[in-house]
PDB file of C-alpha atoms in Angstrom:
ATOM      1  CA  MET A   1      24.097  -2.025   3.957  1.00  0.00           C
ATOM      2  CA  ASP A   2      22.005  -3.614   6.671  1.00  0.00           C
ATOM      3  CA  LYS A   3      18.334  -3.588   7.600  1.00  0.00           C
ATOM      4  CA  GLU A   4      18.830  -0.816  10.162  1.00  0.00           C
ATOM      5  CA  TYR A   5      20.318   1.414   7.463  1.00  0.00           C
ATOM      6  CA  PHE A   6      17.214   1.017   5.288  1.00  0.00           C
ATOM      7  CA  MET A   7      14.853   1.588   8.220  1.00  0.00           C
ATOM      8  CA  ARG A   8      16.762   4.696   9.254  1.00  0.00           C
ATOM      9  CA  LYS A   9      16.376   5.942   5.674  1.00  0.00           C
ATOM     10  CA  ALA A  10      12.591   5.421   5.871  1.00  0.00           C
ATOM     11  CA  ILE A  11      12.504   7.219   9.223  1.00  0.00           C
ATOM     12  CA  LYS A  12      14.579  10.101   7.818  1.00  0.00           C
ATOM     13  CA  LEU A  13      12.115  10.392   4.930  1.00  0.00           C
ATOM     14  CA  SER A  14       9.239  10.595   7.433  1.00  0.00           C
ATOM     15  CA  ILE A  15      10.949  13.401   9.352  1.00  0.00           C
ATOM     16  CA  GLU A  16      11.755  15.303   6.138  1.00  0.00           C
ATOM     17  CA  SER A  17       8.145  14.862   5.033  1.00  0.00           C
ATOM     18  CA  VAL A  18       6.869  16.635   8.138  1.00  0.00           C
ATOM     19  CA  LYS A  19       9.305  19.500   7.541  1.00  0.00           C
ATOM     20  CA  ASN A  20       8.095  19.756   3.923  1.00  0.00           C
ATOM     21  CA  GLY A  21       4.377  19.791   4.706  1.00  0.00           C
ATOM     22  CA  GLY A  22       3.619  16.082   4.265  1.00  0.00           C
ATOM     23  CA  GLY A  23       2.477  13.398   6.664  1.00  0.00           C
ATOM     24  CA  PRO A  24       4.982  11.750   9.035  1.00  0.00           C
ATOM     25  CA  PHE A  25       5.570   8.644   6.944  1.00  0.00           C
ATOM     26  CA  GLY A  26       8.419   7.315   4.808  1.00  0.00           C
ATOM     27  CA  ALA A  27       9.081   4.101   2.921  1.00  0.00           C
ATOM     28  CA  VAL A  28      12.012   2.458   1.169  1.00  0.00           C
ATOM     29  CA  ILE A  29      11.879  -0.520  -1.190  1.00  0.00           C
ATOM     30  CA  VAL A  30      15.025  -2.624  -1.433  1.00  0.00           C
ATOM     31  CA  LYS A  31      15.997  -5.273  -3.966  1.00  0.00           C
ATOM     32  CA  ASN A  32      19.214  -7.275  -3.799  1.00  0.00           C
ATOM     33  CA  GLY A  33      20.518  -5.113  -0.967  1.00  0.00           C
ATOM     34  CA  LYS A  34      20.096  -1.825  -2.894  1.00  0.00           C
ATOM     35  CA  ILE A  35      17.482   0.890  -2.616  1.00  0.00           C
ATOM     36  CA  LEU A  36      15.126   0.629  -5.560  1.00  0.00           C
ATOM     37  CA  ALA A  37      12.638   3.305  -4.466  1.00  0.00           C
ATOM     38  CA  GLU A  38      12.064   5.716  -1.641  1.00  0.00           C
ATOM     39  CA  ALA A  39       9.158   8.010  -0.927  1.00  0.00           C
ATOM     40  CA  SER A  40       7.292   9.906   1.732  1.00  0.00           C
ATOM     41  CA  ASN A  41       3.646  10.710   2.291  1.00  0.00           C
ATOM     42  CA  SER A  42       2.325  13.371  -0.095  1.00  0.00           C
ATOM     43  CA  VAL A  43      -1.436  13.209   0.507  1.00  0.00           C
ATOM     44  CA  THR A  44      -1.890  16.917   1.204  1.00  0.00           C
ATOM     45  CA  LYS A  45       0.842  18.070  -1.174  1.00  0.00           C
ATOM     46  CA  ASN A  46      -0.688  16.154  -4.116  1.00  0.00           C
ATOM     47  CA  ASN A  47      -4.331  16.297  -2.995  1.00  0.00           C
ATOM     48  CA  ASP A  48      -4.308  12.523  -3.393  1.00  0.00           C
ATOM     49  CA  PRO A  49      -5.651  10.373  -0.541  1.00  0.00           C
ATOM     50  CA  THR A  50      -3.763   7.362  -1.952  1.00  0.00           C
ATOM     51  CA  ALA A  51      -0.368   9.098  -1.907  1.00  0.00           C
ATOM     52  CA  HIS A  52       0.878   7.303   1.195  1.00  0.00           C
ATOM     53  CA  ALA A  53       4.608   6.642   1.465  1.00  0.00           C
ATOM     54  CA  GLU A  54       4.317   2.921   0.747  1.00  0.00           C
ATOM     55  CA  VAL A  55       2.052   3.399  -2.283  1.00  0.00           C
ATOM     56  CA  ASN A  56       4.306   6.165  -3.628  1.00  0.00           C
ATOM     57  CA  ALA A  57       7.358   3.922  -3.226  1.00  0.00           C
ATOM     58  CA  ILE A  58       5.572   1.004  -4.911  1.00  0.00           C
ATOM     59  CA  ARG A  59       4.680   3.246  -7.864  1.00  0.00           C
ATOM     60  CA  ILE A  60       8.307   4.310  -8.254  1.00  0.00           C
ATOM     61  CA  ALA A  61       9.645   0.762  -7.926  1.00  0.00           C
ATOM     62  CA  THR A  62       7.216  -0.720 -10.453  1.00  0.00           C
ATOM     63  CA  GLN A  63       8.085   1.985 -12.957  1.00  0.00           C
ATOM     64  CA  LYS A  64      11.815   1.379 -12.508  1.00  0.00           C
ATOM     65  CA  LEU A  65      11.403  -2.374 -12.943  1.00  0.00           C
ATOM     66  CA  ASN A  66       8.713  -1.994 -15.623  1.00  0.00           C
ATOM     67  CA  SER A  67       6.751  -4.658 -13.750  1.00  0.00           C
ATOM     68  CA  PHE A  68       3.788  -4.798 -11.380  1.00  0.00           C
ATOM     69  CA  ASP A  69       5.472  -7.720  -9.589  1.00  0.00           C
ATOM     70  CA  LEU A  70       7.910  -6.704  -6.850  1.00  0.00           C
ATOM     71  CA  SER A  71       8.806 -10.254  -5.825  1.00  0.00           C
ATOM     72  CA  GLY A  72      12.315 -10.302  -4.421  1.00  0.00           C
ATOM     73  CA  CYS A  73      11.851  -6.895  -2.797  1.00  0.00           C
ATOM     74  CA  GLU A  74      11.551  -5.798   0.812  1.00  0.00           C
ATOM     75  CA  ILE A  75       9.800  -2.685   2.083  1.00  0.00           C
ATOM     76  CA  TYR A  76      10.873  -0.619   5.075  1.00  0.00           C
ATOM     77  CA  SER A  77       8.167   1.668   6.425  1.00  0.00           C
ATOM     78  CA  SER A  78       8.499   4.215   9.178  1.00  0.00           C
ATOM     79  CA  CYS A  79       5.088   3.061  10.428  1.00  0.00           C
ATOM     80  CA  GLU A  80       2.986  -0.088  10.299  1.00  0.00           C
ATOM     81  CA  PRO A  81       1.082   0.234   7.013  1.00  0.00           C
ATOM     82  CA  CYS A  82      -2.569   1.229   6.893  1.00  0.00           C
ATOM     83  CA  PRO A  83      -5.087  -1.183   5.322  1.00  0.00           C
ATOM     84  CA  MET A  84      -4.695   0.385   1.854  1.00  0.00           C
ATOM     85  CA  CYS A  85      -0.906   0.215   1.941  1.00  0.00           C
ATOM     86  CA  LEU A  86      -0.864  -3.276   3.371  1.00  0.00           C
ATOM     87  CA  GLY A  87      -3.159  -4.344   0.540  1.00  0.00           C
ATOM     88  CA  ALA A  88      -0.871  -2.687  -2.001  1.00  0.00           C
ATOM     89  CA  ILE A  89       2.158  -4.441  -0.497  1.00  0.00           C
ATOM     90  CA  TYR A  90       0.402  -7.787  -0.865  1.00  0.00           C
ATOM     91  CA  TRP A  91      -0.740  -6.999  -4.428  1.00  0.00           C
ATOM     92  CA  ALA A  92       2.816  -5.990  -5.365  1.00  0.00           C
ATOM     93  CA  LYS A  93       4.056  -9.349  -4.027  1.00  0.00           C
ATOM     94  CA  ILE A  94       6.742  -7.750  -1.882  1.00  0.00           C
ATOM     95  CA  ASP A  95       8.546 -10.491   0.065  1.00  0.00           C
ATOM     96  CA  LYS A  96       9.049  -8.837   3.443  1.00  0.00           C
ATOM     97  CA  LEU A  97       7.798  -5.870   5.441  1.00  0.00           C
ATOM     98  CA  TYR A  98       9.721  -4.065   8.175  1.00  0.00           C
ATOM     99  CA  PHE A  99       8.156  -1.193  10.132  1.00  0.00           C
ATOM    100  CA  ALA A 100       9.034   1.104  13.045  1.00  0.00           C
ATOM    101  CA  ASN A 101       6.018   2.896  14.600  1.00  0.00           C
ATOM    102  CA  THR A 102       2.841   0.853  15.126  1.00  0.00           C
ATOM    103  CA  LYS A 103      -0.734   1.529  14.021  1.00  0.00           C
ATOM    104  CA  ILE A 104      -1.464   2.367  17.692  1.00  0.00           C
ATOM    105  CA  ASP A 105       1.308   4.983  17.634  1.00  0.00           C
ATOM    106  CA  ALA A 106      -0.278   6.431  14.478  1.00  0.00           C
ATOM    107  CA  LYS A 107      -3.739   6.382  16.058  1.00  0.00           C
ATOM    108  CA  ASN A 108      -2.379   8.318  19.037  1.00  0.00           C
ATOM    109  CA  ILE A 109      -1.393  11.239  16.789  1.00  0.00           C
ATOM    110  CA  GLY A 110      -4.620  11.284  14.747  1.00  0.00           C
ATOM    111  CA  PHE A 111      -4.011   8.683  12.027  1.00  0.00           C
ATOM    112  CA  ASP A 112      -6.661   6.197  13.123  1.00  0.00           C
ATOM    113  CA  ASP A 113      -7.416   3.421  10.639  1.00  0.00           C
ATOM    114  CA  SER A 114      -9.272   1.181  13.083  1.00  0.00           C
ATOM    115  CA  PHE A 115     -12.645   2.257  11.668  1.00  0.00           C
ATOM    116  CA  ILE A 116     -11.637   0.777   8.296  1.00  0.00           C
ATOM    117  CA  TYR A 117     -10.805  -2.579   9.837  1.00  0.00           C
ATOM    118  CA  ASP A 118     -14.154  -2.458  11.651  1.00  0.00           C
ATOM    119  CA  GLU A 119     -16.103  -1.453   8.536  1.00  0.00           C
ATOM    120  CA  ILE A 120     -14.653  -4.219   6.346  1.00  0.00           C
ATOM    121  CA  ALA A 121     -16.024  -6.836   8.718  1.00  0.00           C
ATOM    122  CA  LEU A 122     -19.584  -5.456   8.523  1.00  0.00           C
ATOM    123  CA  PRO A 123     -22.285  -6.477   6.042  1.00  0.00           C
ATOM    124  CA  TYR A 124     -22.781  -3.859   3.293  1.00  0.00           C
ATOM    125  CA  ASN A 125     -26.008  -2.532   4.818  1.00  0.00           C
ATOM    126  CA  LYS A 126     -24.343  -1.879   8.192  1.00  0.00           C
ATOM    127  CA  ARG A 127     -21.406   0.187   6.882  1.00  0.00           C
ATOM    128  CA  LYS A 128     -21.160   3.949   7.305  1.00  0.00           C
ATOM    129  CA  LEU A 129     -20.442   4.223   3.580  1.00  0.00           C
ATOM    130  CA  LYS A 130     -23.785   3.643   1.891  1.00  0.00           C
ATOM    131  CA  THR A 131     -23.110   0.594  -0.291  1.00  0.00           C
ATOM    132  CA  THR A 132     -25.414  -0.910  -2.912  1.00  0.00           C
ATOM    133  CA  GLN A 133     -24.681  -3.781  -5.264  1.00  0.00           C
ATOM    134  CA  MET A 134     -26.260  -3.414  -8.705  1.00  0.00           C
ATOM    135  CA  LEU A 135     -26.116  -4.713 -12.307  1.00  0.00           C
ATOM    136  CA  LYS A 136     -24.174  -7.808 -11.308  1.00  0.00           C
ATOM    137  CA  ASP A 137     -25.373  -9.783 -14.352  1.00  0.00           C
ATOM    138  CA  GLU A 138     -23.999  -7.117 -16.703  1.00  0.00           C
ATOM    139  CA  ALA A 139     -20.732  -6.799 -14.796  1.00  0.00           C
ATOM    140  CA  THR A 140     -20.202 -10.554 -14.839  1.00  0.00           C
ATOM    141  CA  ILE A 141     -19.620 -10.387 -18.617  1.00  0.00           C
ATOM    142  CA  ALA A 142     -16.143  -8.889 -18.110  1.00  0.00           C
ATOM    143  CA  PHE A 143     -15.299 -11.588 -15.573  1.00  0.00           C
ATOM    144  CA  LYS A 144     -16.381 -14.338 -17.954  1.00  0.00           C
ATOM    145  CA  GLU A 145     -14.364 -12.802 -20.792  1.00  0.00           C
ATOM    146  CA  TRP A 146     -11.305 -12.599 -18.521  1.00  0.00           C
ATOM    147  CA  GLU A 147     -11.774 -16.169 -17.361  1.00  0.00           C
ATOM    148  CA  ASN A 148     -11.885 -17.414 -20.978  1.00  0.00           C
ATOM    149  CA  LEU A 149      -8.983 -15.271 -22.214  1.00  0.00           C
ATOM    150  CA  ASP A 150      -6.074 -17.406 -23.428  1.00  0.00           C
ATOM    151  CA  ASN A 151      -3.361 -14.742 -23.391  1.00  0.00           C
ATOM    152  CA  LYS A 152      -4.165 -12.963 -20.101  1.00  0.00           C
ATOM    153  CA  ILE A 153      -1.392 -11.692 -17.873  1.00  0.00           C
ATOM    154  CA  GLU A 154      -2.322 -12.896 -14.404  1.00  0.00           C
ATOM    155  CA  TYR A 155      -1.445 -10.873 -11.365  1.00  0.00           C
TER     156      TYR A 155
END
């Protein structure tokens, strides 16, 4: 199977998702030329704002592999991933991303993530989300314990 096959599968998932009451997004994760996981957007179906196609597919793939590390995998997304999904793809260590529609295409139909990109660049006190840092000294204890842990599993 070739790259176009996997992308067409992601696109088909996005179309089926719309027909089934989900958002117009699909994703497929491939390892060694075989589909490891496939998913569509289920935000409204699951009442879960993190249930984007890419995140859903990552969850399935990590469970199948019993590993949080998806090195050696590729992801095919029907649309350029949002900031959350792109972050998840990086955290999962997926080797390569392919996408069809762009974030501008998504913005044009009401899925506008540009405000998130803009907000991240702002200082905390300028963000729309009221943000306050507190109890840093107490929270640092966990970081110090992690840093000194001999048998930690790094990710």
